[in-house]
Short mmCIF file of C-alpha atoms in Angstrom, two decimals:
data_model
loop_
_atom_site.label_atom_id
_atom_site.label_comp_id
_atom_site.label_asym_id
_atom_site.label_seq_id
_atom_site.Cartn_x
_atom_site.Cartn_y
_atom_site.Cartn_z
CA MET A 1294 3.93 -18.75 15.13
CA THR A 1295 2.09 -21.28 12.95
CA THR A 1296 -1.53 -21.72 11.98
CA GLY A 1297 -2.24 -24.11 14.82
CA THR A 1298 -5.36 -26.12 14.09
CA ALA A 1299 -7.67 -24.01 11.95
CA ASN A 1300 -11.12 -25.62 11.76
CA PRO A 1301 -11.64 -26.80 8.15
CA ASP A 1302 -15.37 -26.09 8.48
CA ASP A 1303 -14.62 -22.48 9.37
CA VAL A 1304 -12.30 -22.22 6.38
CA LEU A 1305 -14.97 -23.63 4.06
CA ALA A 1306 -17.62 -21.28 5.44
CA GLU A 1307 -15.37 -18.23 5.02
CA ALA A 1308 -14.34 -19.29 1.52
CA ALA A 1309 -17.99 -19.75 0.53
CA ARG A 1310 -18.79 -16.09 1.21
CA ARG A 1311 -15.91 -14.76 -0.86
CA ARG A 1312 -15.89 -13.71 -4.53
CA THR A 1313 -12.57 -12.94 -6.18
CA PHE A 1314 -12.96 -11.50 -9.66
CA ALA A 1315 -11.54 -9.15 -12.27
CA VAL A 1316 -13.02 -6.80 -14.85
CA ILE A 1317 -11.78 -7.32 -18.41
CA SER A 1318 -12.34 -4.92 -21.27
CA HIS A 1319 -10.89 -3.02 -24.18
CA PRO A 1320 -9.31 0.35 -23.33
CA ASP A 1321 -11.90 3.12 -22.87
CA ALA A 1322 -14.80 0.72 -22.34
CA GLY A 1323 -15.13 2.12 -18.81
CA LYS A 1324 -13.35 -0.51 -16.73
CA SER A 1325 -11.85 1.78 -14.08
CA THR A 1326 -15.11 3.71 -13.90
CA LEU A 1327 -17.07 0.49 -13.34
CA THR A 1328 -14.57 -0.65 -10.70
CA GLU A 1329 -15.12 2.63 -8.88
CA ALA A 1330 -18.91 2.37 -9.20
CA LEU A 1331 -18.92 -1.15 -7.73
CA ALA A 1332 -16.92 0.06 -4.72
CA LEU A 1333 -19.31 3.01 -4.35
CA HIS A 1334 -22.40 0.78 -4.29
CA ALA A 1335 -20.77 -1.49 -1.73
CA SER A 1336 -20.16 1.63 0.42
CA ALA A 1337 -16.41 0.99 0.28
CA ILE A 1338 -15.94 4.60 -0.86
CA GLY A 1339 -18.13 7.62 -0.32
CA GLN A 1340 -17.81 9.14 -3.77
CA ALA A 1341 -16.90 7.66 -7.15
CA GLY A 1342 -13.93 9.13 -8.95
CA ALA A 1343 -13.47 9.68 -12.64
CA VAL A 1344 -10.61 8.96 -15.01
CA HIS A 1345 -8.58 12.20 -15.26
CA GLY A 1346 -10.70 13.50 -12.33
CA LYS A 1347 -13.19 15.02 -14.77
CA SER A 1348 -15.81 17.60 -13.82
CA GLY A 1349 -14.29 18.25 -10.42
CA ARG A 1350 -14.43 14.59 -9.41
CA ARG A 1351 -11.42 13.00 -7.78
CA GLY A 1352 -9.37 10.37 -9.62
CA VAL A 1353 -10.33 6.72 -9.44
CA THR A 1354 -9.10 4.74 -6.43
CA SER A 1355 -7.67 1.87 -8.46
CA ASP A 1356 -5.54 4.14 -10.66
CA TRP A 1357 -3.02 5.36 -8.09
CA MET A 1358 0.16 5.86 -10.12
CA ASP A 1359 0.88 9.42 -11.28
CA MET A 1360 1.23 8.21 -14.85
CA GLU A 1361 -2.16 6.47 -14.65
CA ARG A 1362 -3.85 9.63 -13.44
CA SER A 1363 -2.22 11.85 -16.06
CA ARG A 1364 -2.76 9.49 -19.00
CA GLY A 1365 -6.21 8.21 -18.03
CA ILE A 1366 -5.23 4.55 -18.44
CA SER A 1367 -4.70 1.69 -16.00
CA ILE A 1368 -1.04 0.71 -16.09
CA THR A 1369 -0.77 -1.64 -13.15
CA SER A 1370 -3.27 -3.97 -11.53
CA SER A 1371 -4.58 -3.13 -8.08
CA VAL A 1372 -6.76 -4.77 -5.44
CA LEU A 1373 -9.99 -3.46 -3.96
CA ARG A 1374 -11.47 -5.45 -1.05
CA PHE A 1375 -14.94 -4.65 0.25
CA GLU A 1376 -18.07 -6.28 1.67
CA TYR A 1377 -21.60 -6.24 0.30
CA GLY A 1378 -24.60 -7.94 1.87
CA GLY A 1379 -22.49 -10.45 3.78
CA THR A 1380 -20.31 -11.30 0.77
CA LEU A 1381 -16.64 -10.33 0.84
CA LEU A 1382 -15.48 -9.19 -2.59
CA ASN A 1383 -11.89 -9.08 -3.79
CA LEU A 1384 -11.91 -7.04 -6.99
CA LEU A 1385 -8.62 -7.21 -8.88
CA ASP A 1386 -8.52 -4.23 -11.20
CA THR A 1387 -6.45 -4.92 -14.32
CA PRO A 1388 -4.76 -2.80 -16.98
CA GLY A 1389 -6.94 -2.46 -20.07
CA HIS A 1390 -4.29 -1.41 -22.59
CA ALA A 1391 -2.90 -4.22 -24.74
CA ASP A 1392 0.67 -3.18 -23.91
CA PHE A 1393 0.08 -4.30 -20.33
CA SER A 1394 -1.69 -7.58 -21.15
CA GLU A 1395 1.01 -9.60 -19.38
CA ASP A 1396 0.07 -7.96 -16.07
CA THR A 1397 -3.58 -8.72 -16.78
CA TYR A 1398 -2.74 -12.37 -17.49
CA ARG A 1399 -1.03 -12.64 -14.11
CA VAL A 1400 -4.06 -11.20 -12.37
CA LEU A 1401 -6.41 -13.60 -14.17
CA ALA A 1402 -4.36 -16.42 -12.66
CA ALA A 1403 -5.60 -15.24 -9.25
CA VAL A 1404 -9.37 -14.89 -9.81
CA ASP A 1405 -12.35 -17.23 -9.82
CA GLY A 1406 -14.59 -15.17 -12.10
CA ALA A 1407 -14.62 -12.16 -14.41
CA ILE A 1408 -16.87 -9.35 -15.58
CA MET A 1409 -16.54 -8.80 -19.33
CA LEU A 1410 -17.28 -5.14 -19.99
CA LEU A 1411 -18.61 -4.12 -23.41
CA ASP A 1412 -19.05 -0.63 -24.83
CA SER A 1413 -22.65 -0.37 -26.07
CA ALA A 1414 -21.48 1.34 -29.27
CA LYS A 1415 -18.47 -0.86 -30.03
CA GLY A 1416 -19.36 -4.30 -28.70
CA LEU A 1417 -16.55 -6.85 -28.68
CA GLU A 1418 -13.19 -5.19 -29.33
CA ALA A 1419 -9.73 -6.59 -29.92
CA GLN A 1420 -8.36 -6.53 -26.37
CA THR A 1421 -11.65 -7.86 -24.96
CA LEU A 1422 -11.39 -10.83 -27.32
CA LYS A 1423 -7.81 -11.54 -26.23
CA LEU A 1424 -8.66 -11.34 -22.54
CA PHE A 1425 -11.71 -13.53 -23.01
CA ASP A 1426 -9.43 -16.11 -24.63
CA VAL A 1427 -7.40 -16.10 -21.40
CA CYS A 1428 -10.59 -16.60 -19.37
CA ARG A 1429 -11.63 -19.49 -21.60
CA HIS A 1430 -8.16 -21.01 -21.32
CA ARG A 1431 -8.33 -20.80 -17.52
CA ARG A 1432 -12.02 -21.83 -17.45
CA ILE A 1433 -13.04 -18.64 -15.68
CA PRO A 1434 -16.85 -18.04 -15.71
CA VAL A 1435 -17.75 -14.66 -17.23
CA ILE A 1436 -20.56 -12.23 -16.43
CA THR A 1437 -21.16 -9.65 -19.19
CA PHE A 1438 -22.01 -6.01 -18.51
CA VAL A 1439 -23.01 -3.82 -21.46
CA ASN A 1440 -21.83 -0.36 -20.45
CA LYS A 1441 -22.53 3.22 -21.60
CA TRP A 1442 -26.22 2.66 -22.34
CA ASP A 1443 -26.67 6.36 -21.58
CA ARG A 1444 -24.83 7.14 -24.84
CA PRO A 1445 -25.72 6.37 -28.46
CA GLY A 1446 -24.95 2.77 -29.33
CA ARG A 1447 -26.12 -0.39 -31.05
CA GLU A 1448 -29.26 -2.48 -30.68
CA PRO A 1449 -29.19 -4.83 -27.67
CA LEU A 1450 -30.16 -7.90 -29.71
CA GLU A 1451 -27.35 -7.14 -32.15
CA LEU A 1452 -24.83 -7.03 -29.29
CA LEU A 1453 -26.06 -10.36 -27.92
CA ASP A 1454 -25.79 -11.95 -31.34
CA GLU A 1455 -22.21 -10.70 -31.67
CA VAL A 1456 -21.24 -12.27 -28.34
CA GLU A 1457 -22.66 -15.62 -29.39
CA GLN A 1458 -21.31 -15.61 -32.94
CA ARG A 1459 -17.80 -14.29 -32.27
CA ILE A 1460 -16.81 -15.99 -29.02
CA GLY A 1461 -19.30 -18.84 -28.71
CA LEU A 1462 -20.80 -17.66 -25.43
CA ARG A 1463 -24.57 -18.12 -25.21
CA PRO A 1464 -25.91 -14.85 -23.72
CA ALA A 1465 -28.60 -15.00 -21.04
CA PRO A 1466 -29.84 -11.47 -20.22
CA LEU A 1467 -30.85 -10.98 -16.59
CA ASN A 1468 -32.26 -7.52 -17.23
CA TRP A 1469 -33.23 -5.48 -20.28
CA PRO A 1470 -32.97 -1.77 -21.10
CA VAL A 1471 -36.00 0.40 -21.68
CA GLY A 1472 -35.02 3.02 -24.23
CA VAL A 1473 -32.41 2.73 -26.96
CA ALA A 1474 -28.74 3.40 -26.21
CA GLY A 1475 -28.46 7.13 -25.64
CA ASP A 1476 -32.04 7.34 -24.35
CA PHE A 1477 -31.74 5.13 -21.28
CA ARG A 1478 -34.96 5.10 -19.24
CA GLY A 1479 -34.43 2.15 -16.93
CA LEU A 1480 -34.12 -1.63 -16.60
CA VAL A 1481 -36.60 -4.48 -16.50
CA ALA A 1482 -35.55 -7.46 -14.38
CA ARG A 1483 -36.34 -10.64 -16.31
CA GLY A 1484 -36.79 -12.70 -13.17
CA ASP A 1485 -39.87 -10.90 -11.84
CA GLY A 1486 -40.61 -8.25 -14.49
CA SER A 1487 -39.98 -5.38 -12.06
CA TYR A 1488 -38.98 -2.05 -13.56
CA THR A 1489 -36.37 0.35 -12.16
CA ARG A 1490 -36.02 3.88 -13.45
CA PHE A 1491 -32.81 5.82 -12.75
CA HIS A 1492 -32.25 9.47 -11.94
CA ARG A 1493 -28.72 10.80 -12.28
CA ALA A 1494 -27.04 12.20 -9.19
CA PRO A 1495 -25.31 15.57 -9.67
CA GLY A 1496 -21.98 14.89 -11.37
CA GLY A 1497 -22.54 11.14 -11.18
CA ALA A 1498 -20.15 10.88 -8.23
CA THR A 1499 -22.73 9.41 -5.83
CA ARG A 1500 -25.30 6.66 -6.23
CA ALA A 1501 -28.02 7.26 -8.79
CA VAL A 1502 -31.54 7.39 -7.41
CA ALA A 1503 -33.39 4.18 -8.30
CA GLU A 1504 -37.16 4.49 -8.63
CA HIS A 1505 -39.20 1.27 -8.70
CA VAL A 1506 -42.17 1.76 -11.01
CA PRO A 1507 -45.17 -0.60 -11.41
CA ALA A 1508 -45.51 -2.15 -14.88
CA ASP A 1509 -48.85 -0.50 -15.73
CA ARG A 1510 -47.52 2.92 -14.83
CA ALA A 1511 -44.27 2.27 -16.72
CA ALA A 1512 -46.25 1.30 -19.83
CA ALA A 1513 -48.17 4.57 -19.67
CA GLU A 1514 -45.17 6.79 -18.96
CA GLU A 1515 -42.50 5.18 -21.18
CA GLY A 1516 -44.74 4.67 -24.22
CA ASP A 1517 -43.03 3.22 -27.31
CA ALA A 1518 -39.79 2.54 -25.41
CA TRP A 1519 -41.70 0.23 -23.03
CA THR A 1520 -43.51 -1.48 -25.89
CA ALA A 1521 -40.24 -2.16 -27.73
CA ALA A 1522 -38.61 -3.54 -24.58
CA THR A 1523 -41.51 -5.91 -23.82
CA GLU A 1524 -41.50 -7.19 -27.41
CA GLU A 1525 -37.77 -7.88 -27.22
CA LEU A 1526 -38.23 -9.63 -23.87
CA ALA A 1527 -40.89 -11.85 -25.40
CA LEU A 1528 -38.47 -12.76 -28.19
CA LEU A 1529 -35.81 -13.69 -25.63
CA ASP A 1530 -38.32 -16.00 -23.94
CA GLU A 1531 -39.21 -17.61 -27.28
CA ILE A 1532 -35.60 -18.44 -28.16
CA GLY A 1533 -34.86 -19.77 -24.68
CA ALA A 1534 -32.24 -17.18 -23.72
CA VAL A 1535 -32.20 -18.22 -20.07
CA LEU A 1536 -29.30 -18.81 -17.72
CA ASP A 1537 -27.99 -22.35 -17.40
CA MET A 1538 -25.75 -22.44 -14.31
CA ASP A 1539 -23.91 -25.57 -15.43
CA ALA A 1540 -23.14 -23.92 -18.78
CA PHE A 1541 -22.09 -20.73 -16.97
CA ALA A 1542 -19.67 -22.68 -14.76
CA ALA A 1543 -18.33 -24.45 -17.85
CA GLY A 1544 -17.72 -21.14 -19.63
CA THR A 1545 -20.27 -21.61 -22.43
CA CYS A 1546 -23.03 -19.30 -21.16
CA THR A 1547 -22.82 -15.75 -19.83
CA PRO A 1548 -25.34 -13.77 -17.76
CA VAL A 1549 -25.80 -10.34 -19.36
CA LEU A 1550 -26.73 -7.07 -17.68
CA PHE A 1551 -27.10 -3.55 -19.06
CA GLY A 1552 -26.27 -0.20 -17.50
CA ALA A 1553 -24.01 2.84 -17.41
CA ALA A 1554 -21.13 2.91 -14.95
CA LEU A 1555 -20.39 6.65 -15.04
CA PRO A 1556 -23.83 7.78 -13.76
CA ASN A 1557 -24.10 4.54 -11.69
CA PHE A 1558 -27.09 3.10 -13.58
CA GLY A 1559 -27.56 -0.65 -13.18
CA VAL A 1560 -24.39 -1.12 -11.13
CA GLU A 1561 -26.16 -2.42 -8.03
CA ALA A 1562 -27.83 -5.16 -10.09
CA LEU A 1563 -24.40 -6.18 -11.37
CA LEU A 1564 -22.98 -6.23 -7.84
CA GLU A 1565 -25.84 -8.44 -6.64
CA THR A 1566 -25.32 -10.76 -9.60
CA VAL A 1567 -21.63 -11.18 -8.80
CA CYS A 1568 -22.50 -12.07 -5.20
CA ARG A 1569 -25.20 -14.50 -6.26
CA LEU A 1570 -23.69 -16.18 -9.33
CA ALA A 1571 -19.90 -15.76 -9.39
CA PRO A 1572 -18.11 -18.86 -8.07
CA ALA A 1573 -16.61 -19.01 -4.61
CA PRO A 1574 -12.99 -20.20 -4.27
CA GLY A 1575 -12.58 -23.89 -5.01
CA PRO A 1576 -9.76 -26.47 -5.08
CA ARG A 1577 -6.66 -25.48 -7.08
CA ALA A 1578 -4.50 -27.88 -9.06
CA ASP A 1579 -0.82 -28.04 -8.17
CA GLU A 1580 1.96 -28.50 -10.72
CA ARG A 1581 1.30 -32.26 -10.80
CA GLY A 1582 -2.40 -31.74 -11.52
CA THR A 1583 -3.56 -32.74 -8.03
CA ASP A 1584 -6.22 -30.52 -6.49
CA ARG A 1585 -5.31 -28.74 -3.25
CA PRO A 1586 -8.57 -28.70 -1.21
CA VAL A 1587 -9.79 -25.34 0.06
CA GLY A 1588 -9.74 -26.71 3.61
CA ALA A 1589 -6.10 -27.90 3.42
CA PRO A 1590 -3.40 -26.03 5.39
CA PHE A 1591 -2.52 -22.59 4.09
CA ALA A 1592 -1.10 -22.23 0.60
CA GLY A 1593 -0.97 -19.19 -1.65
CA GLN A 1594 0.54 -18.02 -4.92
CA VAL A 1595 2.27 -14.72 -5.65
CA PHE A 1596 0.63 -13.15 -8.70
CA LYS A 1597 2.08 -9.67 -8.49
CA VAL A 1598 5.02 -7.79 -7.00
CA GLN A 1599 4.78 -4.00 -6.81
CA ALA A 1600 7.08 -1.27 -5.50
CA GLY A 1601 6.52 2.46 -5.24
CA MET A 1602 3.03 2.24 -3.72
CA ASP A 1603 4.07 4.04 -0.53
CA ARG A 1604 6.29 7.05 -1.18
CA ALA A 1605 7.12 7.31 2.51
CA HIS A 1606 8.65 3.83 2.71
CA ARG A 1607 9.57 2.87 -0.87
CA ASP A 1608 8.97 -0.78 -0.05
CA ARG A 1609 8.14 -3.74 -2.22
CA LEU A 1610 4.83 -5.55 -1.82
CA ALA A 1611 4.17 -9.14 -2.89
CA PHE A 1612 0.49 -9.86 -3.60
CA VAL A 1613 -0.45 -13.41 -2.59
CA ARG A 1614 -3.74 -15.07 -3.53
CA VAL A 1615 -4.84 -17.41 -0.74
CA CYS A 1616 -5.63 -20.77 -2.35
CA SER A 1617 -6.27 -22.91 0.73
CA GLY A 1618 -6.49 -22.76 4.50
CA ARG A 1619 -6.51 -19.94 7.01
CA PHE A 1620 -3.79 -17.31 7.07
CA GLU A 1621 -2.83 -15.75 10.41
CA ARG A 1622 -0.53 -12.76 10.62
CA GLY A 1623 2.77 -13.78 12.15
CA MET A 1624 2.72 -17.37 10.92
CA SER A 1625 5.87 -18.73 9.34
CA LEU A 1626 5.45 -19.85 5.75
CA THR A 1627 7.73 -21.87 3.51
CA HIS A 1628 8.86 -20.44 0.19
CA ALA A 1629 8.43 -23.45 -2.13
CA ALA A 1630 11.13 -22.31 -4.59
CA THR A 1631 13.89 -22.16 -1.96
CA GLY A 1632 12.57 -24.04 1.07
CA ARG A 1633 13.30 -21.00 3.23
CA PRO A 1634 10.97 -19.80 5.99
CA MET A 1635 9.20 -16.49 5.53
CA GLY A 1636 7.78 -14.29 8.28
CA THR A 1637 4.41 -12.57 7.92
CA LYS A 1638 4.11 -10.28 10.94
CA HIS A 1639 3.68 -7.22 8.67
CA ALA A 1640 0.94 -8.73 6.46
CA GLN A 1641 -1.43 -6.17 5.00
CA THR A 1642 -4.68 -5.85 3.13
CA VAL A 1643 -4.74 -3.46 0.17
CA PHE A 1644 -7.38 -1.05 -1.17
CA GLY A 1645 -5.92 0.74 -4.19
CA ARG A 1646 -2.72 2.25 -2.77
CA ASP A 1647 -4.02 2.30 0.81
CA ARG A 1648 -3.02 -0.45 3.22
CA SER A 1649 -3.99 -1.69 6.65
CA THR A 1650 -2.86 -4.53 8.89
CA LEU A 1651 -4.38 -7.92 8.00
CA ASP A 1652 -4.74 -10.43 10.85
CA THR A 1653 -6.51 -13.29 9.09
CA ALA A 1654 -7.33 -14.28 5.53
CA TYR A 1655 -9.12 -17.14 3.79
CA PRO A 1656 -9.22 -18.67 0.30
CA GLY A 1657 -9.93 -15.99 -2.29
CA ASP A 1658 -8.38 -13.20 -0.24
CA VAL A 1659 -5.27 -11.28 -1.29
CA ILE A 1660 -2.45 -10.75 1.22
CA GLY A 1661 0.17 -8.06 0.84
CA LEU A 1662 3.60 -9.07 2.17
CA PRO A 1663 6.02 -6.12 2.38
CA ASN A 1664 9.64 -6.70 1.38
CA ALA A 1665 9.28 -10.46 0.91
CA ALA A 1666 12.89 -11.11 -0.02
CA GLY A 1667 13.52 -13.38 -2.97
CA VAL A 1668 9.85 -13.80 -3.84
CA LYS A 1669 8.85 -13.40 -7.46
CA VAL A 1670 5.68 -13.68 -9.55
CA GLY A 1671 4.34 -17.25 -9.70
CA ASP A 1672 6.02 -18.44 -6.48
CA THR A 1673 4.14 -20.62 -3.98
CA LEU A 1674 4.07 -20.09 -0.21
CA TYR A 1675 2.70 -22.82 2.06
CA ASP A 1676 2.29 -23.99 5.63
CA ARG A 1677 3.00 -27.57 6.75
CA ARG A 1678 1.77 -29.56 3.75
CA PRO A 1679 4.16 -28.85 0.83
CA VAL A 1680 2.72 -27.77 -2.51
CA THR A 1681 3.85 -25.93 -5.64
CA PHE A 1682 1.32 -24.37 -7.98
CA PRO A 1683 2.03 -24.15 -11.71
CA PRO A 1684 4.16 -21.13 -12.67
CA ILE A 1685 2.58 -18.13 -14.36
CA PRO A 1686 4.19 -18.03 -17.82
CA ALA A 1687 5.87 -14.97 -19.30
CA PHE A 1688 4.65 -13.62 -22.64
CA ALA A 1689 6.73 -13.52 -25.78
CA PRO A 1690 8.21 -10.00 -26.01
CA GLU A 1691 7.98 -8.13 -29.30
CA HIS A 1692 9.87 -4.92 -28.45
CA PHE A 1693 13.47 -4.65 -27.24
CA MET A 1694 15.51 -1.74 -25.85
CA VAL A 1695 19.00 -1.42 -24.39
CA ALA A 1696 19.03 0.61 -21.17
CA HIS A 1697 21.90 2.88 -20.06
CA VAL A 1698 22.06 5.08 -16.98
CA LYS A 1699 22.47 8.76 -17.88
CA ASP A 1700 24.72 9.52 -14.91
CA ASN A 1701 27.36 6.90 -14.16
CA GLY A 1702 27.38 8.11 -10.57
CA ARG A 1703 23.89 6.60 -10.26
CA ALA A 1704 24.96 3.13 -11.42
CA LYS A 1705 24.05 1.48 -8.12
CA GLN A 1706 20.55 2.98 -8.17
CA PHE A 1707 20.26 1.99 -11.83
CA ARG A 1708 21.01 -1.68 -11.10
CA ARG A 1709 18.64 -1.72 -8.13
CA GLY A 1710 15.85 -0.14 -10.16
CA ILE A 1711 16.25 -2.49 -13.13
CA ASP A 1712 16.26 -5.51 -10.81
CA GLN A 1713 13.12 -4.24 -9.06
CA LEU A 1714 11.20 -3.67 -12.30
CA ASP A 1715 12.28 -7.12 -13.46
CA ASN A 1716 10.95 -8.72 -10.26
CA GLU A 1717 7.66 -6.88 -10.68
CA GLY A 1718 7.31 -8.04 -14.29
CA VAL A 1719 7.15 -4.46 -15.63
CA VAL A 1720 9.53 -5.70 -18.35
CA GLN A 1721 11.65 -8.79 -18.86
CA VAL A 1722 15.34 -8.08 -18.29
CA LEU A 1723 17.84 -9.90 -20.50
CA ARG A 1724 21.62 -9.84 -20.12
CA SER A 1725 24.67 -11.11 -21.99
CA ASP A 1726 28.41 -11.20 -21.35
CA LEU A 1727 28.92 -9.16 -24.52
CA ARG A 1728 26.73 -6.25 -23.39
CA GLY A 1729 27.55 -6.43 -19.67
CA ASP A 1730 25.51 -5.51 -16.60
CA GLY A 1731 25.59 -1.83 -17.48
CA ALA A 1732 23.58 -2.35 -20.66
CA PRO A 1733 20.68 -4.73 -19.94
CA VAL A 1734 18.21 -5.48 -22.70
CA LEU A 1735 14.61 -4.72 -21.74
CA ALA A 1736 11.99 -6.86 -23.48
CA ALA A 1737 8.30 -5.92 -23.55
CA VAL A 1738 4.98 -6.91 -25.05
CA GLY A 1739 4.14 -3.28 -25.87
CA PRO A 1740 6.07 0.00 -26.13
CA LEU A 1741 4.12 1.72 -23.34
CA GLN A 1742 5.95 -0.55 -20.90
CA PHE A 1743 9.15 1.34 -21.72
CA GLU A 1744 7.47 4.64 -20.82
CA VAL A 1745 6.67 3.17 -17.41
CA VAL A 1746 10.30 2.09 -17.02
CA THR A 1747 11.61 5.55 -17.92
CA ALA A 1748 9.22 7.33 -15.56
CA ARG A 1749 9.77 5.01 -12.61
CA MET A 1750 13.56 4.81 -12.96
CA GLU A 1751 13.73 8.58 -12.63
CA ASP A 1752 10.97 9.10 -10.07
CA GLU A 1753 11.48 6.14 -7.72
CA PHE A 1754 15.14 5.27 -8.10
CA GLY A 1755 16.71 8.60 -9.03
CA ALA A 1756 18.44 7.00 -12.02
CA PRO A 1757 17.27 8.54 -15.32
CA VAL A 1758 17.89 6.24 -18.27
CA THR A 1759 18.26 6.37 -22.01
CA LEU A 1760 16.69 3.57 -24.04
CA ASN A 1761 17.92 2.60 -27.50
CA ARG A 1762 15.80 0.40 -29.71
CA LEU A 1763 17.06 -2.95 -30.98
CA ASP A 1764 15.83 -4.32 -34.31
CA TYR A 1765 14.35 -7.52 -32.88
CA THR A 1766 10.68 -8.45 -32.94
CA THR A 1767 10.60 -12.19 -32.20
CA ALA A 1768 11.83 -14.34 -29.32
CA ARG A 1769 12.23 -18.08 -28.75
CA LEU A 1770 13.44 -20.11 -25.77
CA THR A 1771 16.56 -22.16 -26.45
CA ASP A 1772 19.12 -24.28 -24.57
CA ALA A 1773 22.85 -24.29 -23.83
CA ALA A 1774 23.64 -26.68 -26.71
CA SER A 1775 21.87 -24.51 -29.31
CA ALA A 1776 22.99 -21.11 -27.98
CA PRO A 1777 26.49 -20.96 -29.57
CA VAL A 1778 25.14 -22.00 -32.98
CA LEU A 1779 22.35 -19.42 -32.81
CA ASP A 1780 24.72 -16.67 -31.64
CA ALA A 1781 26.78 -17.25 -34.78
CA GLN A 1782 23.79 -16.68 -37.08
CA ARG A 1783 23.31 -13.36 -38.82
CA GLY A 1784 20.85 -11.07 -37.02
CA VAL A 1785 20.45 -13.40 -34.03
CA GLU A 1786 21.44 -12.86 -30.40
CA VAL A 1787 21.10 -15.17 -27.40
CA LEU A 1788 20.50 -13.51 -24.04
CA THR A 1789 19.87 -14.79 -20.51
CA ARG A 1790 16.58 -13.91 -18.83
CA VAL A 1791 17.64 -12.68 -15.41
CA LEU A 1792 14.55 -13.71 -13.48
CA ASP A 1793 14.77 -17.44 -14.18
CA GLY A 1794 18.04 -17.98 -16.09
CA ALA A 1795 16.24 -19.06 -19.28
CA LEU A 1796 18.12 -18.62 -22.56
CA VAL A 1797 16.21 -16.39 -24.97
CA ALA A 1798 17.11 -16.13 -28.66
CA VAL A 1799 15.95 -12.94 -30.36
CA PHE A 1800 15.43 -12.45 -34.10
CA PRO A 1801 14.64 -9.54 -36.43
CA ASP A 1802 11.42 -11.21 -37.61
CA LYS A 1803 9.53 -14.50 -37.75
CA TRP A 1804 10.84 -15.26 -41.23
CA ARG A 1805 14.40 -15.37 -39.91
CA VAL A 1806 13.24 -17.87 -37.30
CA ARG A 1807 11.64 -20.04 -39.97
CA ALA A 1808 14.75 -19.95 -42.14
CA ILE A 1809 16.95 -21.12 -39.26
CA GLU A 1810 14.44 -23.80 -38.26
CA ARG A 1811 14.50 -25.05 -41.87
CA ASP A 1812 18.29 -25.03 -42.21
CA LYS A 1813 19.09 -26.30 -38.69
CA PRO A 1814 16.16 -28.42 -37.53
CA ASP A 1815 18.10 -29.89 -34.58
CA LEU A 1816 18.31 -26.56 -32.75
CA THR A 1817 15.98 -25.91 -29.80
CA LEU A 1818 13.64 -23.01 -30.61
CA THR A 1819 10.58 -23.16 -28.36
CA PRO A 1820 7.79 -20.61 -28.91
CA MET A 1821 6.78 -18.50 -25.93
CA LEU A 1822 3.23 -17.67 -24.93
CA ALA A 1823 1.85 -15.01 -27.27
CA ALA A 1824 0.15 -12.01 -25.69
CA GLY A 1825 -3.53 -12.70 -25.19
CA THR A 1826 -3.46 -15.99 -27.08
CA PRO A 1827 -2.87 -18.78 -24.56
CA ASP A 1828 -1.83 -22.17 -25.81
#
C-alpha cells in the first residue's frame, strides 16, 4: 500500500493545528512535573503524578523506566501526544541530567519549539544554558516558564534581567505574579489586566481551582502584593517589554509566564500560549540545504530508537518525526540509507510507555515503528520523492569503559544487548581487533549512562556485565591513513565506532592531543561535537 494521492491542502491544514515541542531545564527544575501538569490540563490524564510518587501520588507518565522512578530523574526521552482546544500537541519529554544531554540533543532535532523551564530560586542553571545553546543553534523559538513560584525565590525583575544579560533573549512577560515567590497569590494577564487567583487541590494531583477576581476587589483583598505587582507591570510597559513575534520566531525574544507546576498554578495559561504562539511544522532542509515542503510526499526522520518499553514483547521501537506529507499505516516506505522498502502495518502512537495503533499521521507527529530492522538514529524514511535529512551528530564522549560479560554462557545475549544499546544511542560502542568482540569499549558523555547500561543488560538481556574504566577523556575522529601512526603513539588508541564505521582516536587528555597535533600536523584529528555546545 502507498499513500495514494493525499490532498496537499489537507496536509497543510493538519500540520497547521499541530505543535511539536520539548521542555528543557536543569535537573530538579520541575520538568517532568510540568510535563505531567500540561497533560493533566489537556485532559490527557486524569491525575498528575509526582517524581518518586510522593505523597501517595502515582509516578509521572513520562518517566516509565524502573530506574527513572527509583532515582527521580528522567533518563530517556518519551513522547506524550494529546489534544487541547483543537490543537494537537506532541510533547517530547527529554532527560534533564547533563549525562544524558546527547539524548536531549536528538529530541531537539525533532521539535519546532521549546519551553525553557526556570527554577524561581535558581534562575538560569548550567544545563539550561547548554540546552538553550542547542535551541539557538537549531533556531528553535523558546517560551520561558518560571516555575516554583509557590516556594521562596528571587525577584521576578531580577530573573528577567538574568535571561536578557546571560543569553541575549529579550523577555516579554505575558503574565505577572501577585505575591513574592513563596507567597504566590495569583497571576495578572498583561493582555487584558484580568486577575486569576489559585486554590490548591488536595495533594496537587488534580487541577487547581482558578478564581477570576475583578481588579478592584483584588486590590482590596491582596493589599501590598497587588500594589507591588501593578507597579512592576507599569515598569514593564515603560521599558517596552512586549512580545515581538518576528523576534520570537528568530530566537531573540521569549514570552515569559510564571507559575508552579506541582500544584498546577498557571499551567493552563502556558498550555494556551503554546497553542497560540509556538510554531506549527514548517519546511525542513535536506542534506543539500533544499527545503522539503510540508505538503510534499511523506518523509520522516528517526530521532530515537528505544527497546524495553513493553516487557511482554521486548521489541524495539523507532521514533520517527513526520517532516512532510501524510502517513498512512500499511504504506511502504523507503529507507534512504539502504534503499530498502520498509513496511508500516504495525505503526503506533506513543503516550509515555503506552501504545496504540496509529492509522494516519501528519507533519509534526511522531510515529512508532516496532522492530524496524536496520534503522538507526538520524535515518530518513520517505515515500516516492527521495530525500535525505542531515544526520544527527554524535557527541564527543568523555568517559570510557571496557565491558565484559560476567557469565560466558550468556555471550550471545551480551552481544545482542550491546548492539541494541548502541543502536539506541544509550552509549557509543567502539571495537578494535586487539580487544575483540568480547570486550567492546563503551563511550559516554556522562558516567550515569554506564549505570543505565549495567541495569538494562541485566534486566532486559539477562547478561550481567562488569565495566572497567579506561584512562581516556578525549576523543577525535581520524582516518585510515592516520590510524596506524596514532596507534603507535604513547597513551593513544584508535577504535572503530560500530554504528557508522568511523575511526575514533582516544587520548588521556586534551594536552596529549595538542602535543600530537604540534608534532605531527599532517594527521587527521577532527573534533567531535561537544556536549551542549553545538558548533
